[in-house]
């Protein structure tokens, strides 16, 4: 019975709950960034590069039989080793955008922390009240 109580106390701590919420939000945020890159940014880049679809850029490392289509999925299903550098480029773009957004968020949080001066200690407040009351007399 002791281990279940200890486990319940561990789970009920604020840090574990905060971590779980952070992981869930992070996963959802990752999907948003993935959609941002795949659905908005990469089509714009593709338009300026002449309609290139980066996800289909690859280098086959062995000969490709004539009956297999020249698509990345078909080659992978056929077991032909490929270097999918286009897919890597998309994932790299996801990371850079996600890292930049996290940087902006941390930067803004740090600004908010710096802008609010810390409250003076209680003894300083009491000394100020004493000083002010002595000045009035």
mmCIF file of N, CA and C in Angstrom:
data_model
loop_
_atom_site.group_PDB
_atom_site.id
_atom_site.type_symbol
_atom_site.label_atom_id
_atom_site.label_comp_id
_atom_site.label_asym_id
_atom_site.label_seq_id
_atom_site.Cartn_x
_atom_site.Cartn_y
_atom_site.Cartn_z
ATOM 1 N N UNK A 1 0.818 -1.187 0.000
ATOM 2 C CA UNK A 1 0.000 0.000 0.000
ATOM 3 C C UNK A 1 0.864 1.255 0.000
ATOM 4 N N UNK A 2 2.048 1.173 0.540
ATOM 5 C CA UNK A 2 2.922 2.332 0.632
ATOM 6 C C UNK A 2 3.368 2.850 -0.716
ATOM 7 N N UNK A 3 3.610 1.953 -1.666
ATOM 8 C CA UNK A 3 4.089 2.395 -2.974
ATOM 9 C C UNK A 3 2.993 3.119 -3.745
ATOM 10 N N UNK A 4 1.742 2.701 -3.614
ATOM 11 C CA UNK A 4 0.670 3.399 -4.329
ATOM 12 C C UNK A 4 0.455 4.796 -3.766
ATOM 13 N N UNK A 5 0.555 4.927 -2.438
ATOM 14 C CA UNK A 5 0.418 6.258 -1.828
ATOM 15 C C UNK A 5 1.568 7.157 -2.277
ATOM 16 N N UNK A 6 2.767 6.592 -2.294
ATOM 17 C CA UNK A 6 3.937 7.367 -2.726
ATOM 18 C C UNK A 6 3.812 7.768 -4.192
ATOM 19 N N UNK A 7 3.313 6.852 -5.019
ATOM 20 C CA UNK A 7 3.118 7.155 -6.435
ATOM 21 C C UNK A 7 2.056 8.236 -6.608
ATOM 22 N N UNK A 8 0.964 8.151 -5.853
ATOM 23 C CA UNK A 8 -0.093 9.160 -5.931
ATOM 24 C C UNK A 8 0.442 10.538 -5.535
ATOM 25 N N UNK A 9 1.265 10.597 -4.495
ATOM 26 C CA UNK A 9 1.871 11.873 -4.090
ATOM 27 C C UNK A 9 2.806 12.405 -5.164
ATOM 28 N N UNK A 10 3.547 11.497 -5.809
ATOM 29 C CA UNK A 10 4.448 11.904 -6.881
ATOM 30 C C UNK A 10 3.673 12.508 -8.043
ATOM 31 N N UNK A 11 2.578 11.853 -8.441
ATOM 32 C CA UNK A 11 1.770 12.336 -9.551
ATOM 33 C C UNK A 11 1.082 13.645 -9.197
ATOM 34 N N UNK A 12 0.674 13.798 -7.955
ATOM 35 C CA UNK A 12 -0.071 14.991 -7.543
ATOM 36 C C UNK A 12 0.813 16.229 -7.415
ATOM 37 N N UNK A 13 2.106 16.068 -7.425
ATOM 38 C CA UNK A 13 2.991 17.238 -7.350
ATOM 39 C C UNK A 13 2.761 18.131 -8.552
ATOM 40 N N UNK A 14 2.901 19.425 -8.343
ATOM 41 C CA UNK A 14 2.680 20.384 -9.418
ATOM 42 C C UNK A 14 3.651 20.225 -10.572
ATOM 43 N N UNK A 15 4.891 19.855 -10.277
ATOM 44 C CA UNK A 15 5.897 19.770 -11.346
ATOM 45 C C UNK A 15 5.554 18.679 -12.350
ATOM 46 N N UNK A 16 5.063 17.548 -11.873
ATOM 47 C CA UNK A 16 4.737 16.450 -12.780
ATOM 48 C C UNK A 16 3.538 16.835 -13.642
ATOM 49 N N UNK A 17 2.546 17.449 -13.047
ATOM 50 C CA UNK A 17 1.363 17.876 -13.794
ATOM 51 C C UNK A 17 1.772 18.925 -14.827
ATOM 52 N N UNK A 18 2.586 19.897 -14.404
ATOM 53 C CA UNK A 18 3.055 20.930 -15.333
ATOM 54 C C UNK A 18 3.828 20.317 -16.492
ATOM 55 N N UNK A 19 4.661 19.331 -16.188
ATOM 56 C CA UNK A 19 5.425 18.668 -17.239
ATOM 57 C C UNK A 19 4.500 17.948 -18.216
ATOM 58 N N UNK A 20 3.498 17.257 -17.696
ATOM 59 C CA UNK A 20 2.555 16.549 -18.566
ATOM 60 C C UNK A 20 1.807 17.530 -19.466
ATOM 61 N N UNK A 21 1.362 18.634 -18.900
ATOM 62 C CA UNK A 21 0.664 19.651 -19.697
ATOM 63 C C UNK A 21 1.604 20.211 -20.758
ATOM 64 N N UNK A 22 2.862 20.451 -20.377
ATOM 65 C CA UNK A 22 3.845 20.971 -21.330
ATOM 66 C C UNK A 22 4.099 20.015 -22.486
ATOM 67 N N UNK A 23 4.170 18.730 -22.190
ATOM 68 C CA UNK A 23 4.400 17.735 -23.243
ATOM 69 C C UNK A 23 3.209 17.688 -24.197
ATOM 70 N N UNK A 24 1.998 17.718 -23.645
ATOM 71 C CA UNK A 24 0.799 17.664 -24.491
ATOM 72 C C UNK A 24 0.708 18.905 -25.367
ATOM 73 N N UNK A 25 0.928 20.071 -24.775
ATOM 74 C CA UNK A 25 0.874 21.312 -25.551
ATOM 75 C C UNK A 25 2.005 21.341 -26.573
ATOM 76 N N UNK A 26 3.177 20.853 -26.177
ATOM 77 C CA UNK A 26 4.309 20.806 -27.106
ATOM 78 C C UNK A 26 4.030 19.919 -28.308
ATOM 79 N N UNK A 27 3.387 18.783 -28.091
ATOM 80 C CA UNK A 27 3.051 17.893 -29.204
ATOM 81 C C UNK A 27 2.055 18.571 -30.143
ATOM 82 N N UNK A 28 1.054 19.224 -29.561
ATOM 83 C CA UNK A 28 0.069 19.922 -30.404
ATOM 84 C C UNK A 28 0.733 21.078 -31.144
ATOM 85 N N UNK A 29 1.616 21.796 -30.465
ATOM 86 C CA UNK A 29 2.315 22.911 -31.086
ATOM 87 C C UNK A 29 3.209 22.421 -32.218
ATOM 88 N N UNK A 30 3.821 21.254 -32.028
ATOM 89 C CA UNK A 30 4.648 20.663 -33.084
ATOM 90 C C UNK A 30 3.834 20.362 -34.331
ATOM 91 N N UNK A 31 2.615 19.884 -34.149
ATOM 92 C CA UNK A 31 1.747 19.610 -35.293
ATOM 93 C C UNK A 31 1.358 20.913 -36.000
ATOM 94 N N UNK A 32 1.148 21.977 -35.221
ATOM 95 C CA UNK A 32 0.821 23.272 -35.827
ATOM 96 C C UNK A 32 1.992 23.754 -36.679
ATOM 97 N N UNK A 33 3.200 23.643 -36.143
ATOM 98 C CA UNK A 33 4.382 24.079 -36.889
ATOM 99 C C UNK A 33 4.583 23.203 -38.120
ATOM 100 N N UNK A 34 4.343 21.909 -37.973
ATOM 101 C CA UNK A 34 4.467 21.005 -39.125
ATOM 102 C C UNK A 34 3.494 21.405 -40.233
ATOM 103 N N UNK A 35 2.272 21.749 -39.853
ATOM 104 C CA UNK A 35 1.295 22.205 -40.839
ATOM 105 C C UNK A 35 1.702 23.551 -41.432
ATOM 106 N N UNK A 36 2.229 24.448 -40.601
ATOM 107 C CA UNK A 36 2.681 25.752 -41.079
ATOM 108 C C UNK A 36 3.744 25.584 -42.157
ATOM 109 N N UNK A 37 4.699 24.712 -41.894
ATOM 110 C CA UNK A 37 5.774 24.500 -42.866
ATOM 111 C C UNK A 37 5.250 23.771 -44.098
ATOM 112 N N UNK A 38 4.532 22.659 -43.889
ATOM 113 C CA UNK A 38 4.094 21.843 -45.014
ATOM 114 C C UNK A 38 3.003 22.473 -45.860
ATOM 115 N N UNK A 39 2.094 23.218 -45.215
ATOM 116 C CA UNK A 39 0.930 23.729 -45.936
ATOM 117 C C UNK A 39 1.050 25.193 -46.353
ATOM 118 N N UNK A 40 1.903 25.950 -45.702
ATOM 119 C CA UNK A 40 2.003 27.379 -46.030
ATOM 120 C C UNK A 40 3.376 27.782 -46.562
ATOM 121 N N UNK A 41 4.416 27.439 -45.845
ATOM 122 C CA UNK A 41 5.757 27.927 -46.210
ATOM 123 C C UNK A 41 6.327 27.176 -47.411
ATOM 124 N N UNK A 42 6.267 25.839 -47.374
ATOM 125 C CA UNK A 42 6.863 25.073 -48.473
ATOM 126 C C UNK A 42 6.164 25.318 -49.813
ATOM 127 N N UNK A 43 4.835 25.477 -49.875
ATOM 128 C CA UNK A 43 4.234 25.820 -51.170
ATOM 129 C C UNK A 43 4.713 27.172 -51.708
ATOM 130 N N UNK A 44 4.933 28.130 -50.815
ATOM 131 C CA UNK A 44 5.459 29.438 -51.255
ATOM 132 C C UNK A 44 6.871 29.264 -51.797
ATOM 133 N N UNK A 45 7.693 28.522 -51.078
ATOM 134 C CA UNK A 45 9.065 28.268 -51.553
ATOM 135 C C UNK A 45 9.011 27.504 -52.877
ATOM 136 N N UNK A 46 8.100 26.546 -52.976
ATOM 137 C CA UNK A 46 7.959 25.770 -54.207
ATOM 138 C C UNK A 46 7.548 26.662 -55.377
ATOM 139 N N UNK A 47 6.675 27.632 -55.125
ATOM 140 C CA UNK A 47 6.248 28.547 -56.187
ATOM 141 C C UNK A 47 7.430 29.359 -56.716
ATOM 142 N N UNK A 48 8.280 29.831 -55.803
ATOM 143 C CA UNK A 48 9.427 30.642 -56.223
ATOM 144 C C UNK A 48 10.553 29.810 -56.826
ATOM 145 N N UNK A 49 10.536 28.516 -56.591
ATOM 146 C CA UNK A 49 11.580 27.660 -57.167
ATOM 147 C C UNK A 49 11.076 26.876 -58.367
ATOM 148 N N UNK A 50 9.946 27.288 -58.925
ATOM 149 C CA UNK A 50 9.453 26.661 -60.149
ATOM 150 C C UNK A 50 8.606 25.425 -59.910
ATOM 151 N N UNK A 51 7.904 25.345 -58.802
ATOM 152 C CA UNK A 51 7.003 24.221 -58.536
ATOM 153 C C UNK A 51 7.683 22.979 -58.010
ATOM 154 N N UNK A 52 8.832 23.130 -57.403
ATOM 155 C CA UNK A 52 9.563 21.980 -56.883
ATOM 156 C C UNK A 52 8.902 21.499 -55.587
ATOM 157 N N UNK A 53 8.636 20.194 -55.518
ATOM 158 C CA UNK A 53 8.119 19.576 -54.302
ATOM 159 C C UNK A 53 9.307 18.935 -53.590
ATOM 160 N N UNK A 54 9.728 19.538 -52.495
ATOM 161 C CA UNK A 54 10.936 19.072 -51.825
ATOM 162 C C UNK A 54 10.781 17.685 -51.217
ATOM 163 N N UNK A 55 9.548 17.296 -50.872
ATOM 164 C CA UNK A 55 9.377 15.982 -50.253
ATOM 165 C C UNK A 55 9.702 14.855 -51.228
ATOM 166 N N UNK A 56 9.681 15.099 -52.512
ATOM 167 C CA UNK A 56 9.967 14.064 -53.495
ATOM 168 C C UNK A 56 11.417 14.109 -53.989
ATOM 169 N N UNK A 57 12.261 14.880 -53.338
ATOM 170 C CA UNK A 57 13.669 14.907 -53.726
ATOM 171 C C UNK A 57 14.429 13.829 -52.960
ATOM 172 N N UNK A 58 15.082 12.977 -53.706
ATOM 173 C CA UNK A 58 15.812 11.873 -53.101
ATOM 174 C C UNK A 58 16.907 11.415 -54.047
ATOM 175 N N UNK A 59 17.799 10.630 -53.504
ATOM 176 C CA UNK A 59 18.855 10.008 -54.303
ATOM 177 C C UNK A 59 18.754 8.505 -54.062
ATOM 178 N N UNK A 60 18.516 7.744 -55.116
ATOM 179 C CA UNK A 60 18.451 6.288 -55.004
ATOM 180 C C UNK A 60 19.878 5.745 -54.923
ATOM 181 N N UNK A 61 20.092 4.813 -53.997
ATOM 182 C CA UNK A 61 21.432 4.269 -53.792
ATOM 183 C C UNK A 61 21.656 2.935 -54.508
ATOM 184 N N UNK A 62 20.640 2.462 -55.212
ATOM 185 C CA UNK A 62 20.792 1.244 -56.016
ATOM 186 C C UNK A 62 19.952 1.400 -57.283
ATOM 187 N N UNK A 63 20.184 0.570 -58.279
ATOM 188 C CA UNK A 63 19.419 0.690 -59.528
ATOM 189 C C UNK A 63 17.920 0.513 -59.292
ATOM 190 N N UNK A 64 17.129 1.277 -60.035
ATOM 191 C CA UNK A 64 15.672 1.236 -59.895
ATOM 192 C C UNK A 64 15.105 0.425 -61.049
ATOM 193 N N UNK A 65 14.343 -0.634 -60.731
ATOM 194 C CA UNK A 65 13.718 -1.415 -61.807
ATOM 195 C C UNK A 65 12.713 -0.565 -62.586
ATOM 196 N N UNK A 66 12.479 -0.909 -63.825
ATOM 197 C CA UNK A 66 11.615 -0.115 -64.709
ATOM 198 C C UNK A 66 10.152 -0.147 -64.294
ATOM 199 N N UNK A 67 9.728 -1.194 -63.580
ATOM 200 C CA UNK A 67 8.315 -1.319 -63.223
ATOM 201 C C UNK A 67 7.931 -0.549 -61.947
ATOM 202 N N UNK A 68 8.877 0.105 -61.296
ATOM 203 C CA UNK A 68 8.598 0.844 -60.060
ATOM 204 C C UNK A 68 8.533 2.340 -60.377
ATOM 205 N N UNK A 69 7.452 3.015 -59.939
ATOM 206 C CA UNK A 69 7.365 4.466 -60.177
ATOM 207 C C UNK A 69 8.480 5.211 -59.445
ATOM 208 N N UNK A 70 8.842 6.373 -59.979
ATOM 209 C CA UNK A 70 9.943 7.160 -59.409
ATOM 210 C C UNK A 70 9.426 8.090 -58.299
ATOM 211 N N UNK A 71 8.729 7.510 -57.331
ATOM 212 C CA UNK A 71 8.299 8.294 -56.179
ATOM 213 C C UNK A 71 8.986 7.735 -54.939
ATOM 214 N N UNK A 72 9.128 8.575 -53.956
ATOM 215 C CA UNK A 72 9.821 8.179 -52.728
ATOM 216 C C UNK A 72 9.105 7.031 -52.037
ATOM 217 N N UNK A 73 7.789 7.111 -51.933
ATOM 218 C CA UNK A 73 7.031 6.051 -51.258
ATOM 219 C C UNK A 73 7.164 4.718 -51.986
ATOM 220 N N UNK A 74 7.071 4.740 -53.300
ATOM 221 C CA UNK A 74 7.173 3.503 -54.075
ATOM 222 C C UNK A 74 8.553 2.875 -53.929
ATOM 223 N N UNK A 75 9.583 3.700 -53.941
ATOM 224 C CA UNK A 75 10.943 3.164 -53.800
ATOM 225 C C UNK A 75 11.164 2.587 -52.406
ATOM 226 N N UNK A 76 10.639 3.256 -51.389
ATOM 227 C CA UNK A 76 10.787 2.734 -50.027
ATOM 228 C C UNK A 76 10.030 1.414 -49.859
ATOM 229 N N UNK A 77 8.811 1.339 -50.434
ATOM 230 C CA UNK A 77 8.040 0.098 -50.348
ATOM 231 C C UNK A 77 8.751 -1.039 -51.069
ATOM 232 N N UNK A 78 9.460 -0.727 -52.146
ATOM 233 C CA UNK A 78 10.188 -1.743 -52.900
ATOM 234 C C UNK A 78 11.490 -2.141 -52.203
ATOM 235 N N UNK A 79 11.842 -1.443 -51.146
ATOM 236 C CA UNK A 79 13.055 -1.785 -50.410
ATOM 237 C C UNK A 79 14.323 -1.218 -51.011
ATOM 238 N N UNK A 80 14.196 -0.237 -51.859
ATOM 239 C CA UNK A 80 15.371 0.383 -52.476
ATOM 240 C C UNK A 80 15.868 1.474 -51.535
ATOM 241 N N UNK A 81 17.140 1.415 -51.164
ATOM 242 C CA UNK A 81 17.649 2.440 -50.241
ATOM 243 C C UNK A 81 17.735 3.806 -50.927
ATOM 244 N N UNK A 82 17.234 4.826 -50.236
ATOM 245 C CA UNK A 82 17.232 6.185 -50.780
ATOM 246 C C UNK A 82 17.680 7.161 -49.700
ATOM 247 N N UNK A 83 18.281 8.240 -50.160
ATOM 248 C CA UNK A 83 18.583 9.371 -49.276
ATOM 249 C C UNK A 83 17.508 10.412 -49.564
ATOM 250 N N UNK A 84 16.613 10.613 -48.605
ATOM 251 C CA UNK A 84 15.473 11.518 -48.794
ATOM 252 C C UNK A 84 15.847 12.905 -48.278
ATOM 253 N N UNK A 85 16.671 13.617 -49.025
ATOM 254 C CA UNK A 85 17.133 14.922 -48.554
ATOM 255 C C UNK A 85 16.032 15.973 -48.594
ATOM 256 N N UNK A 86 15.034 15.812 -49.438
ATOM 257 C CA UNK A 86 13.912 16.751 -49.467
ATOM 258 C C UNK A 86 13.088 16.674 -48.195
ATOM 259 N N UNK A 87 12.839 15.463 -47.727
ATOM 260 C CA UNK A 87 12.117 15.271 -46.481
ATOM 261 C C UNK A 87 12.932 15.829 -45.317
ATOM 262 N N UNK A 88 14.232 15.614 -45.351
ATOM 263 C CA UNK A 88 15.106 16.172 -44.321
ATOM 264 C C UNK A 88 15.022 17.700 -44.314
ATOM 265 N N UNK A 89 14.958 18.306 -45.491
ATOM 266 C CA UNK A 89 14.842 19.761 -45.593
ATOM 267 C C UNK A 89 13.549 20.246 -44.943
ATOM 268 N N UNK A 90 12.433 19.541 -45.173
ATOM 269 C CA UNK A 90 11.165 19.907 -44.546
ATOM 270 C C UNK A 90 11.245 19.813 -43.021
ATOM 271 N N UNK A 91 11.829 18.731 -42.535
ATOM 272 C CA UNK A 91 11.947 18.557 -41.086
ATOM 273 C C UNK A 91 12.879 19.609 -40.506
ATOM 274 N N UNK A 92 13.933 19.951 -41.219
ATOM 275 C CA UNK A 92 14.837 21.010 -40.767
ATOM 276 C C UNK A 92 14.116 22.352 -40.696
ATOM 277 N N UNK A 93 13.277 22.635 -41.692
ATOM 278 C CA UNK A 93 12.480 23.871 -41.665
ATOM 279 C C UNK A 93 11.541 23.874 -40.464
ATOM 280 N N UNK A 94 10.902 22.739 -40.176
ATOM 281 C CA UNK A 94 10.034 22.626 -38.996
ATOM 282 C C UNK A 94 10.808 22.982 -37.736
ATOM 283 N N UNK A 95 12.005 22.415 -37.608
ATOM 284 C CA UNK A 95 12.810 22.658 -36.412
ATOM 285 C C UNK A 95 13.201 24.121 -36.290
ATOM 286 N N UNK A 96 13.654 24.716 -37.376
ATOM 287 C CA UNK A 96 14.098 26.111 -37.325
ATOM 288 C C UNK A 96 12.940 27.029 -36.939
ATOM 289 N N UNK A 97 11.782 26.800 -37.523
ATOM 290 C CA UNK A 97 10.624 27.640 -37.198
ATOM 291 C C UNK A 97 10.198 27.422 -35.755
ATOM 292 N N UNK A 98 10.154 26.169 -35.314
ATOM 293 C CA UNK A 98 9.781 25.875 -33.932
ATOM 294 C C UNK A 98 10.778 26.492 -32.955
ATOM 295 N N UNK A 99 12.060 26.363 -33.245
ATOM 296 C CA UNK A 99 13.083 26.946 -32.370
ATOM 297 C C UNK A 99 12.969 28.460 -32.332
ATOM 298 N N UNK A 100 12.672 29.083 -33.466
ATOM 299 C CA UNK A 100 12.525 30.534 -33.503
ATOM 300 C C UNK A 100 11.317 30.991 -32.693
ATOM 301 N N UNK A 101 10.208 30.268 -32.792
ATOM 302 C CA UNK A 101 9.011 30.627 -32.034
ATOM 303 C C UNK A 101 9.259 30.451 -30.536
ATOM 304 N N UNK A 102 9.915 29.374 -30.147
ATOM 305 C CA UNK A 102 10.240 29.175 -28.732
ATOM 306 C C UNK A 102 11.179 30.270 -28.256
ATOM 307 N N UNK A 103 12.146 30.655 -29.086
ATOM 308 C CA UNK A 103 13.053 31.750 -28.738
ATOM 309 C C UNK A 103 12.268 33.035 -28.488
ATOM 310 N N UNK A 104 11.320 33.354 -29.380
ATOM 311 C CA UNK A 104 10.522 34.566 -29.195
ATOM 312 C C UNK A 104 9.693 34.505 -27.927
ATOM 313 N N UNK A 105 9.139 33.327 -27.619
ATOM 314 C CA UNK A 105 8.350 33.186 -26.397
ATOM 315 C C UNK A 105 9.206 33.376 -25.158
ATOM 316 N N UNK A 106 10.366 32.744 -25.108
ATOM 317 C CA UNK A 106 11.262 32.870 -23.951
ATOM 318 C C UNK A 106 11.747 34.303 -23.824
ATOM 319 N N UNK A 107 12.032 34.928 -24.945
ATOM 320 C CA UNK A 107 12.480 36.324 -24.929
ATOM 321 C C UNK A 107 11.411 37.243 -24.333
ATOM 322 N N UNK A 108 10.160 37.012 -24.737
ATOM 323 C CA UNK A 108 9.061 37.822 -24.217
ATOM 324 C C UNK A 108 8.851 37.566 -22.725
ATOM 325 N N UNK A 109 8.939 36.325 -22.298
ATOM 326 C CA UNK A 109 8.791 36.010 -20.868
ATOM 327 C C UNK A 109 9.903 36.672 -20.070
ATOM 328 N N UNK A 110 11.129 36.636 -20.590
ATOM 329 C CA UNK A 110 12.242 37.286 -19.891
ATOM 330 C C UNK A 110 12.039 38.791 -19.809
ATOM 331 N N UNK A 111 11.492 39.406 -20.848
ATOM 332 C CA UNK A 111 11.208 40.847 -20.810
ATOM 333 C C UNK A 111 10.178 41.163 -19.734
ATOM 334 N N UNK A 112 9.147 40.343 -19.645
ATOM 335 C CA UNK A 112 8.114 40.575 -18.638
ATOM 336 C C UNK A 112 8.683 40.434 -17.232
ATOM 337 N N UNK A 113 9.571 39.482 -17.041
ATOM 338 C CA UNK A 113 10.190 39.304 -15.714
ATOM 339 C C UNK A 113 11.070 40.485 -15.354
ATOM 340 N N UNK A 114 11.810 40.999 -16.330
ATOM 341 C CA UNK A 114 12.703 42.130 -16.066
ATOM 342 C C UNK A 114 11.941 43.427 -15.850
ATOM 343 N N UNK A 115 10.809 43.590 -16.523
ATOM 344 C CA UNK A 115 10.096 44.857 -16.451
ATOM 345 C C UNK A 115 9.425 45.063 -15.099
ATOM 346 N N UNK A 116 9.039 44.022 -14.424
ATOM 347 C CA UNK A 116 8.393 44.163 -13.118
ATOM 348 C C UNK A 116 9.461 44.151 -12.027
ATOM 349 N N UNK A 117 9.650 45.291 -11.340
ATOM 350 C CA UNK A 117 10.655 45.308 -10.284
ATOM 351 C C UNK A 117 10.187 44.446 -9.110
ATOM 352 N N UNK A 118 11.125 43.807 -8.446
ATOM 353 C CA UNK A 118 10.728 42.960 -7.325
ATOM 354 C C UNK A 118 10.176 43.816 -6.179
ATOM 355 N N UNK A 119 9.224 43.272 -5.479
ATOM 356 C CA UNK A 119 8.636 43.991 -4.345
ATOM 357 C C UNK A 119 9.678 44.090 -3.233
ATOM 358 N N UNK A 120 9.738 45.244 -2.561
ATOM 359 C CA UNK A 120 10.713 45.373 -1.471
ATOM 360 C C UNK A 120 10.336 44.466 -0.311
ATOM 361 N N UNK A 121 11.321 44.051 0.464
ATOM 362 C CA UNK A 121 11.041 43.183 1.609
ATOM 363 C C UNK A 121 10.151 43.895 2.631
ATOM 364 N N UNK A 122 9.491 43.114 3.447
ATOM 365 C CA UNK A 122 8.542 43.661 4.411
ATOM 366 C C UNK A 122 9.223 44.581 5.423
ATOM 367 N N UNK A 123 10.445 44.252 5.836
ATOM 368 C CA UNK A 123 11.127 45.111 6.816
ATOM 369 C C UNK A 123 11.426 46.485 6.225
ATOM 370 N N UNK A 124 11.710 46.547 4.929
ATOM 371 C CA UNK A 124 11.939 47.840 4.283
ATOM 372 C C UNK A 124 10.643 48.650 4.266
ATOM 373 N N UNK A 125 9.535 47.992 3.980
ATOM 374 C CA UNK A 125 8.241 48.677 3.991
ATOM 375 C C UNK A 125 7.921 49.220 5.384
ATOM 376 N N UNK A 126 8.188 48.430 6.420
ATOM 377 C CA UNK A 126 7.938 48.887 7.789
ATOM 378 C C UNK A 126 8.827 50.074 8.153
ATOM 379 N N UNK A 127 10.092 50.012 7.745
ATOM 380 C CA UNK A 127 10.999 51.129 8.021
ATOM 381 C C UNK A 127 10.542 52.389 7.299
ATOM 382 N N UNK A 128 10.021 52.256 6.091
ATOM 383 C CA UNK A 128 9.505 53.418 5.362
ATOM 384 C C UNK A 128 8.293 54.008 6.075
ATOM 385 N N UNK A 129 7.413 53.150 6.584
ATOM 386 C CA UNK A 129 6.248 53.639 7.310
ATOM 387 C C UNK A 129 6.664 54.386 8.575
ATOM 388 N N UNK A 130 7.641 53.855 9.297
ATOM 389 C CA UNK A 130 8.154 54.513 10.504
ATOM 390 C C UNK A 130 8.751 55.863 10.137
ATOM 391 N N UNK A 131 9.559 55.893 9.065
ATOM 392 C CA UNK A 131 10.166 57.133 8.618
ATOM 393 C C UNK A 131 9.109 58.167 8.260
ATOM 394 N N UNK A 132 8.111 57.728 7.516
ATOM 395 C CA UNK A 132 7.062 58.659 7.101
ATOM 396 C C UNK A 132 6.272 59.184 8.293
ATOM 397 N N UNK A 133 6.022 58.315 9.266
ATOM 398 C CA UNK A 133 5.266 58.775 10.444
ATOM 399 C C UNK A 133 6.108 59.721 11.295
ATOM 400 N N UNK A 134 7.444 59.554 11.330
ATOM 401 C CA UNK A 134 8.322 60.466 12.087
ATOM 402 C C UNK A 134 8.414 61.825 11.396
ATOM 403 N N UNK A 135 8.390 61.829 10.073
ATOM 404 C CA UNK A 135 8.483 63.076 9.318
ATOM 405 C C UNK A 135 7.249 63.926 9.549
ATOM 406 N N UNK A 136 6.090 63.321 9.703
ATOM 407 C CA UNK A 136 4.839 64.040 9.896
ATOM 408 C C UNK A 136 4.771 64.709 11.269
ATOM 409 N N UNK A 137 5.442 64.186 12.258
ATOM 410 C CA UNK A 137 5.343 64.725 13.627
ATOM 411 C C UNK A 137 6.158 65.941 13.830
#
